[in-house]
Amino acid sequence: MANKKTILSEEIELSEIVLKKTNQAFEMIKQEDIVSMKKTHKRRKRKFKTQAAAAAGVCILAVSGISAAAAVHHYWGRGMNGNIQASDEQQQVLTEKNIAKVYREEPDSPSLAVTINGVTIEPDTVIADERFVYMAFRISGYSVADRTEPGFDMVNVYQGDHPEDESARVNMSGTMYDGIVLDENGASVYEDGTSLESYEDGSIISHYTDDNGNMEYIIQASAADKNDSLLGKTLHVAFKDLGTFSKATFIPVVEGVWNFELNLSDVSSTRNIKVGKKVEGTGFTMEDINISPISIQVNYSVNEAPAEKEDDLGIPEVKGVVLKDGTRISYLANPGRLGYTDNNKSNAYQIAGFARIVDVDEIAALLVLTSYENEMVEIPLSE
């Protein structure tokens, strides 16, 4: 297991002169006609706004006056912001703390691009914690006709160096980013917040390509074993045959296999919070949570397990949060994993990734969907 570095809550203040010079440099870069990147599609709708996909470096003098450091404004790609929404400030903090990585900012980024039959695929942005990793890959040299859905025949993700080993397995889902996200109320909109347009037959107009004609493929992967950690691990990602889908049938257009090996950060951004509160109307007590800016694990003790209804175990689910300023984010957690840890059903858990970045320090309460009920209850957090 790789060594974990725990994130500390700290801020670095730059002098007024440094900030002025940095802002001047960014303004110059804007005037040099840097093009904003956008993002592509996904079959499962999520929610987020686009960001400019350009990295700008400015040399500033360190506070000590002894050394110089590079002040880089980090831009997550279009697909990543369609996968997990983040404010500009959150993007800067998570990237600086090595929780997120923007590959085009890396010196060896060009070496990670793979070109086969005229199509180039390269990693764009990756965010990871112990449980989940979010990945966005940029695709250039390929485009599709209007009203056509692009995709791969197969996408394979595994960890470690031995794909056949049980320990190599990960849970994953992925799709081309289509430019459609969910707003705060759970409604589907375009990245800029505008309402969806439709063709005459009522089908939704998807925006797979950005202004440069590039597309992005987004992946969310999680450890198959709930006790496993992805920190510091090596992930292998393989894309096989690029083409289109028609009535669930794949039609190959460009044949090839694009292989990637990504080394995930070993920086931990999670916090363990003792809760010890009963979930009203259920036989579950939320004992504690392990939460990061991108995911959560909830641990319950169970007084009386409810009867299962088909695939519904009746385990309460954290769906959102209430921030300390009163803001309610009801559509935060993506569908995750629920289960019991023992045959007696005396303990249960929930593991879920987030649809947007959250500042853990600003969470006042969790919004929990109780078993079999479409009712949210609030569970206050107090340490």
CSV table of C-alpha atoms in Angstrom, one decimal, residues 129-372:
chain,number,residue,atom,x,y,z
A,129,ASP,CA,-9.8,9.4,-3.3
A,130,GLU,CA,-9.7,6.1,-1.4
A,131,ARG,CA,-13.0,4.9,-2.9
A,132,PHE,CA,-13.5,6.5,-6.3
A,133,VAL,CA,-11.6,7.8,-9.3
A,134,TYR,CA,-13.1,10.2,-11.9
A,135,MET,CA,-11.3,10.2,-15.3
A,136,ALA,CA,-11.8,12.3,-18.5
A,137,PHE,CA,-10.1,11.4,-21.8
A,138,ARG,CA,-9.9,13.8,-24.7
A,139,ILE,CA,-10.5,12.4,-28.2
A,140,SER,CA,-9.4,14.2,-31.4
A,141,GLY,CA,-9.4,13.2,-35.0
A,142,TYR,CA,-12.9,11.7,-35.0
A,143,SER,CA,-16.3,13.3,-35.4
A,144,VAL,CA,-19.8,12.0,-35.9
A,145,ALA,CA,-22.8,13.2,-37.9
A,146,ASP,CA,-25.7,15.0,-36.3
A,147,ARG,CA,-28.1,12.8,-34.3
A,148,THR,CA,-25.4,10.1,-34.0
A,149,GLU,CA,-24.1,8.6,-30.7
A,150,PRO,CA,-20.4,8.0,-30.6
A,151,GLY,CA,-18.8,5.3,-28.4
A,152,PHE,CA,-16.4,2.5,-28.0
A,153,ASP,CA,-17.0,-1.2,-28.5
A,154,MET,CA,-15.2,-1.9,-25.2
A,155,VAL,CA,-13.6,0.1,-22.3
A,156,ASN,CA,-11.7,-1.9,-19.8
A,157,VAL,CA,-10.3,-0.6,-16.5
A,158,TYR,CA,-8.3,-2.6,-13.9
A,159,GLN,CA,-5.8,-1.9,-11.2
A,160,GLY,CA,-2.3,-3.3,-10.7
A,161,ASP,CA,-0.3,-5.3,-13.2
A,162,HIS,CA,-2.2,-8.5,-13.4
A,163,PRO,CA,-5.7,-8.0,-15.0
A,164,GLU,CA,-6.7,-11.6,-14.3
A,165,ASP,CA,-6.2,-11.3,-10.5
A,166,GLU,CA,-9.2,-10.9,-8.3
A,167,SER,CA,-7.5,-7.8,-6.7
A,168,ALA,CA,-7.4,-6.1,-10.1
A,169,ARG,CA,-11.2,-5.7,-10.4
A,170,VAL,CA,-12.9,-2.3,-10.2
A,171,ASN,CA,-16.4,-1.2,-10.7
A,172,MET,CA,-16.7,1.2,-13.5
A,173,SER,CA,-19.1,3.1,-15.7
A,174,GLY,CA,-18.3,5.3,-18.6
A,175,THR,CA,-19.8,7.1,-21.6
A,176,MET,CA,-19.1,9.9,-24.1
A,177,TYR,CA,-19.9,13.3,-22.6
A,178,ASP,CA,-22.9,14.8,-24.4
A,179,GLY,CA,-22.9,18.3,-22.9
A,180,ILE,CA,-26.0,17.7,-20.7
A,181,VAL,CA,-25.8,18.1,-17.0
A,182,LEU,CA,-28.2,18.3,-14.0
A,183,ASP,CA,-28.9,21.6,-12.2
A,184,GLU,CA,-29.4,22.1,-8.5
A,185,ASN,CA,-33.0,20.8,-8.8
A,186,GLY,CA,-32.1,17.7,-10.6
A,187,ALA,CA,-33.4,18.9,-14.0
A,188,SER,CA,-31.4,18.2,-17.2
A,189,VAL,CA,-29.9,21.3,-18.8
A,190,TYR,CA,-26.9,22.2,-21.0
A,191,GLU,CA,-23.6,23.2,-19.4
A,192,ASP,CA,-24.4,26.9,-19.6
A,193,GLY,CA,-27.6,26.3,-17.7
A,194,THR,CA,-29.9,26.7,-20.7
A,195,SER,CA,-32.9,24.5,-21.4
A,196,LEU,CA,-32.5,21.5,-23.6
A,197,GLU,CA,-33.4,21.7,-27.3
A,198,SER,CA,-35.0,18.9,-29.2
A,199,TYR,CA,-35.4,17.7,-32.8
A,200,GLU,CA,-38.8,17.6,-34.4
A,201,ASP,CA,-39.3,14.0,-33.2
A,202,GLY,CA,-38.7,15.2,-29.6
A,203,SER,CA,-35.3,13.5,-29.2
A,204,ILE,CA,-32.8,15.7,-27.3
A,205,ILE,CA,-30.0,17.5,-29.2
A,206,SER,CA,-26.6,16.3,-27.7
A,207,HIS,CA,-23.4,18.3,-27.9
A,208,TYR,CA,-20.7,15.7,-28.1
A,209,THR,CA,-18.0,17.9,-29.6
A,210,ASP,CA,-16.4,21.1,-28.3
A,211,ASP,CA,-15.5,24.2,-30.2
A,212,ASN,CA,-12.3,22.5,-31.5
A,213,GLY,CA,-14.1,19.4,-32.7
A,214,ASN,CA,-12.8,17.2,-29.8
A,215,MET,CA,-14.9,14.8,-27.7
A,216,GLU,CA,-14.4,13.5,-24.2
A,217,TYR,CA,-15.0,10.1,-22.6
A,218,ILE,CA,-15.7,10.2,-18.9
A,219,ILE,CA,-15.3,7.3,-16.5
A,220,GLN,CA,-16.2,6.8,-12.8
A,221,ALA,CA,-14.5,3.8,-11.2
A,222,SER,CA,-14.5,2.5,-7.7
A,223,ALA,CA,-12.8,-0.3,-5.8
A,224,ALA,CA,-14.6,-3.6,-6.0
A,225,ASP,CA,-13.7,-4.4,-2.4
A,226,LYS,CA,-15.2,-1.8,-0.1
A,227,ASN,CA,-12.2,-2.2,2.2
A,228,ASP,CA,-9.7,-1.6,-0.6
A,229,SER,CA,-8.2,1.8,-1.3
A,230,LEU,CA,-7.3,3.3,-4.7
A,231,LEU,CA,-4.8,5.7,-3.3
A,232,GLY,CA,-1.4,5.3,-4.9
A,233,LYS,CA,-2.6,2.6,-7.2
A,234,THR,CA,-1.8,2.2,-10.9
A,235,LEU,CA,-4.9,2.0,-13.1
A,236,HIS,CA,-4.9,0.6,-16.6
A,237,VAL,CA,-7.5,1.9,-19.1
A,238,ALA,CA,-8.0,0.4,-22.6
A,239,PHE,CA,-10.3,1.7,-25.3
A,240,LYS,CA,-11.2,-0.8,-28.1
A,241,ASP,CA,-12.6,0.2,-31.5
A,242,LEU,CA,-14.3,3.6,-31.9
A,243,GLY,CA,-17.6,4.0,-33.7
A,244,THR,CA,-21.3,4.7,-33.2
A,245,PHE,CA,-24.3,3.2,-31.6
A,246,SER,CA,-27.6,2.6,-33.4
A,247,LYS,CA,-30.5,1.0,-31.5
A,248,ALA,CA,-28.0,-0.5,-29.0
A,249,THR,CA,-25.9,-2.0,-31.8
A,250,PHE,CA,-22.2,-0.9,-32.1
A,251,ILE,CA,-21.0,0.0,-35.6
A,252,PRO,CA,-17.1,0.2,-35.7
A,253,VAL,CA,-15.6,3.0,-37.6
A,254,VAL,CA,-12.0,3.2,-36.4
A,255,GLU,CA,-10.4,0.0,-35.3
A,256,GLY,CA,-7.6,-0.1,-32.7
A,257,VAL,CA,-6.8,-0.4,-29.0
A,258,TRP,CA,-5.7,2.7,-27.1
A,259,ASN,CA,-3.9,1.7,-23.8
A,260,PHE,CA,-3.1,3.9,-20.8
A,261,GLU,CA,-1.4,3.5,-17.5
A,262,LEU,CA,-2.3,6.1,-14.9
A,263,ASN,CA,-0.6,6.4,-11.5
A,264,LEU,CA,-3.1,7.7,-9.0
A,265,SER,CA,-2.3,10.2,-6.2
A,266,ASP,CA,-1.6,8.9,-2.7
A,267,VAL,CA,-3.0,12.0,-1.1
A,268,SER,CA,-5.9,11.3,1.3
A,269,SER,CA,-8.7,14.0,1.4
A,270,THR,CA,-11.1,12.0,3.6
A,271,ARG,CA,-12.3,12.8,7.1
A,272,ASN,CA,-13.9,10.4,9.6
A,273,ILE,CA,-16.8,11.9,11.4
A,274,LYS,CA,-18.6,10.3,14.3
A,275,VAL,CA,-22.3,10.8,14.0
A,276,GLY,CA,-24.2,8.4,16.4
A,277,LYS,CA,-27.7,9.5,15.4
A,278,LYS,CA,-30.8,7.4,14.7
A,279,VAL,CA,-32.3,7.8,11.2
A,280,GLU,CA,-35.9,8.8,12.0
A,281,GLY,CA,-38.6,6.3,11.0
A,282,THR,CA,-36.1,3.4,10.5
A,283,GLY,CA,-34.3,0.8,12.6
A,284,PHE,CA,-30.9,2.3,11.5
A,285,THR,CA,-28.5,4.4,13.4
A,286,MET,CA,-25.8,6.3,11.5
A,287,GLU,CA,-22.7,5.6,13.5
A,288,ASP,CA,-20.1,7.4,11.5
A,289,ILE,CA,-19.1,8.6,8.0
A,290,ASN,CA,-15.9,8.7,6.0
A,291,ILE,CA,-16.3,11.6,3.6
A,292,SER,CA,-14.1,13.4,1.0
A,293,PRO,CA,-14.9,16.2,-1.5
A,294,ILE,CA,-15.9,13.5,-4.0
A,295,SER,CA,-17.5,10.6,-2.2
A,296,ILE,CA,-18.8,9.2,1.1
A,297,GLN,CA,-19.0,5.9,3.0
A,298,VAL,CA,-21.8,5.7,5.6
A,299,ASN,CA,-21.7,3.1,8.4
A,300,TYR,CA,-24.9,2.0,10.2
A,301,SER,CA,-25.8,-0.1,13.1
A,302,VAL,CA,-29.1,-1.9,12.6
A,303,ASN,CA,-31.7,-2.5,15.3
A,304,GLU,CA,-34.1,-4.3,13.0
A,305,ALA,CA,-33.5,-4.9,9.3
A,306,PRO,CA,-36.5,-4.2,7.1
A,307,ALA,CA,-37.9,-6.8,4.8
A,308,GLU,CA,-36.4,-6.6,1.3
A,309,LYS,CA,-38.6,-5.5,-1.6
A,310,GLU,CA,-37.2,-6.9,-4.8
A,311,ASP,CA,-33.7,-5.3,-5.1
A,312,ASP,CA,-34.4,-2.7,-2.4
A,313,LEU,CA,-32.6,-3.6,0.8
A,314,GLY,CA,-34.4,-0.8,2.7
A,315,ILE,CA,-31.1,0.8,3.8
A,316,PRO,CA,-31.2,4.6,4.2
A,317,GLU,CA,-29.3,6.5,1.6
A,318,VAL,CA,-27.5,9.8,1.9
A,319,LYS,CA,-28.6,11.8,-1.1
A,320,GLY,CA,-27.4,15.3,-0.3
A,321,VAL,CA,-26.2,17.8,2.2
A,322,VAL,CA,-27.1,21.1,4.0
A,323,LEU,CA,-24.3,23.6,4.1
A,324,LYS,CA,-23.7,25.9,7.1
A,325,ASP,CA,-25.0,28.8,5.1
A,326,GLY,CA,-28.3,27.1,4.7
A,327,THR,CA,-27.7,25.9,1.1
A,328,ARG,CA,-29.4,22.6,0.4
A,329,ILE,CA,-27.8,20.3,-2.3
A,330,SER,CA,-30.4,17.6,-2.7
A,331,TYR,CA,-28.9,15.9,-5.8
A,332,LEU,CA,-25.3,15.2,-4.7
A,333,ALA,CA,-24.8,11.5,-4.4
A,334,ASN,CA,-24.8,9.3,-7.5
A,335,PRO,CA,-26.3,5.8,-7.3
A,336,GLY,CA,-23.7,3.8,-5.2
A,337,ARG,CA,-23.5,0.6,-3.3
A,338,LEU,CA,-25.6,-0.5,-0.3
A,339,GLY,CA,-25.2,-3.7,1.7
A,340,TYR,CA,-25.0,-5.5,5.1
A,341,THR,CA,-21.6,-6.4,6.5
A,342,ASP,CA,-22.7,-9.5,8.3
A,343,ASN,CA,-25.3,-12.3,7.9
A,344,ASN,CA,-27.2,-11.1,11.0
A,345,LYS,CA,-27.8,-7.7,9.3
A,346,SER,CA,-26.7,-5.9,12.4
A,347,ASN,CA,-24.5,-3.5,10.4
A,348,ALA,CA,-24.9,-1.9,7.0
A,349,TYR,CA,-23.1,0.6,4.8
A,350,GLN,CA,-23.6,2.9,1.9
A,351,ILE,CA,-20.8,4.0,-0.6
A,352,ALA,CA,-21.5,6.7,-3.1
A,353,GLY,CA,-19.7,9.1,-5.4
A,354,PHE,CA,-20.7,12.7,-5.7
A,355,ALA,CA,-22.0,14.6,-8.7
A,356,ARG,CA,-20.2,17.8,-7.5
A,357,ILE,CA,-17.3,18.8,-5.3
A,358,VAL,CA,-18.2,19.6,-1.7
A,359,ASP,CA,-16.3,21.4,1.0
A,360,VAL,CA,-16.5,18.9,3.9
A,361,ASP,CA,-15.8,21.6,6.5
A,362,GLU,CA,-19.0,23.5,5.3
A,363,ILE,CA,-21.4,20.6,5.8
A,364,ALA,CA,-23.9,21.1,8.6
A,365,ALA,CA,-26.2,18.1,7.9
A,366,LEU,CA,-26.8,15.2,5.7
A,367,LEU,CA,-30.0,14.7,3.7
A,368,VAL,CA,-31.0,11.0,4.0
A,369,LEU,CA,-33.7,9.2,2.0
A,370,THR,CA,-35.3,6.7,4.4
A,371,SER,CA,-36.2,3.2,3.5
A,372,TYR,CA,-39.0,2.8,1.0
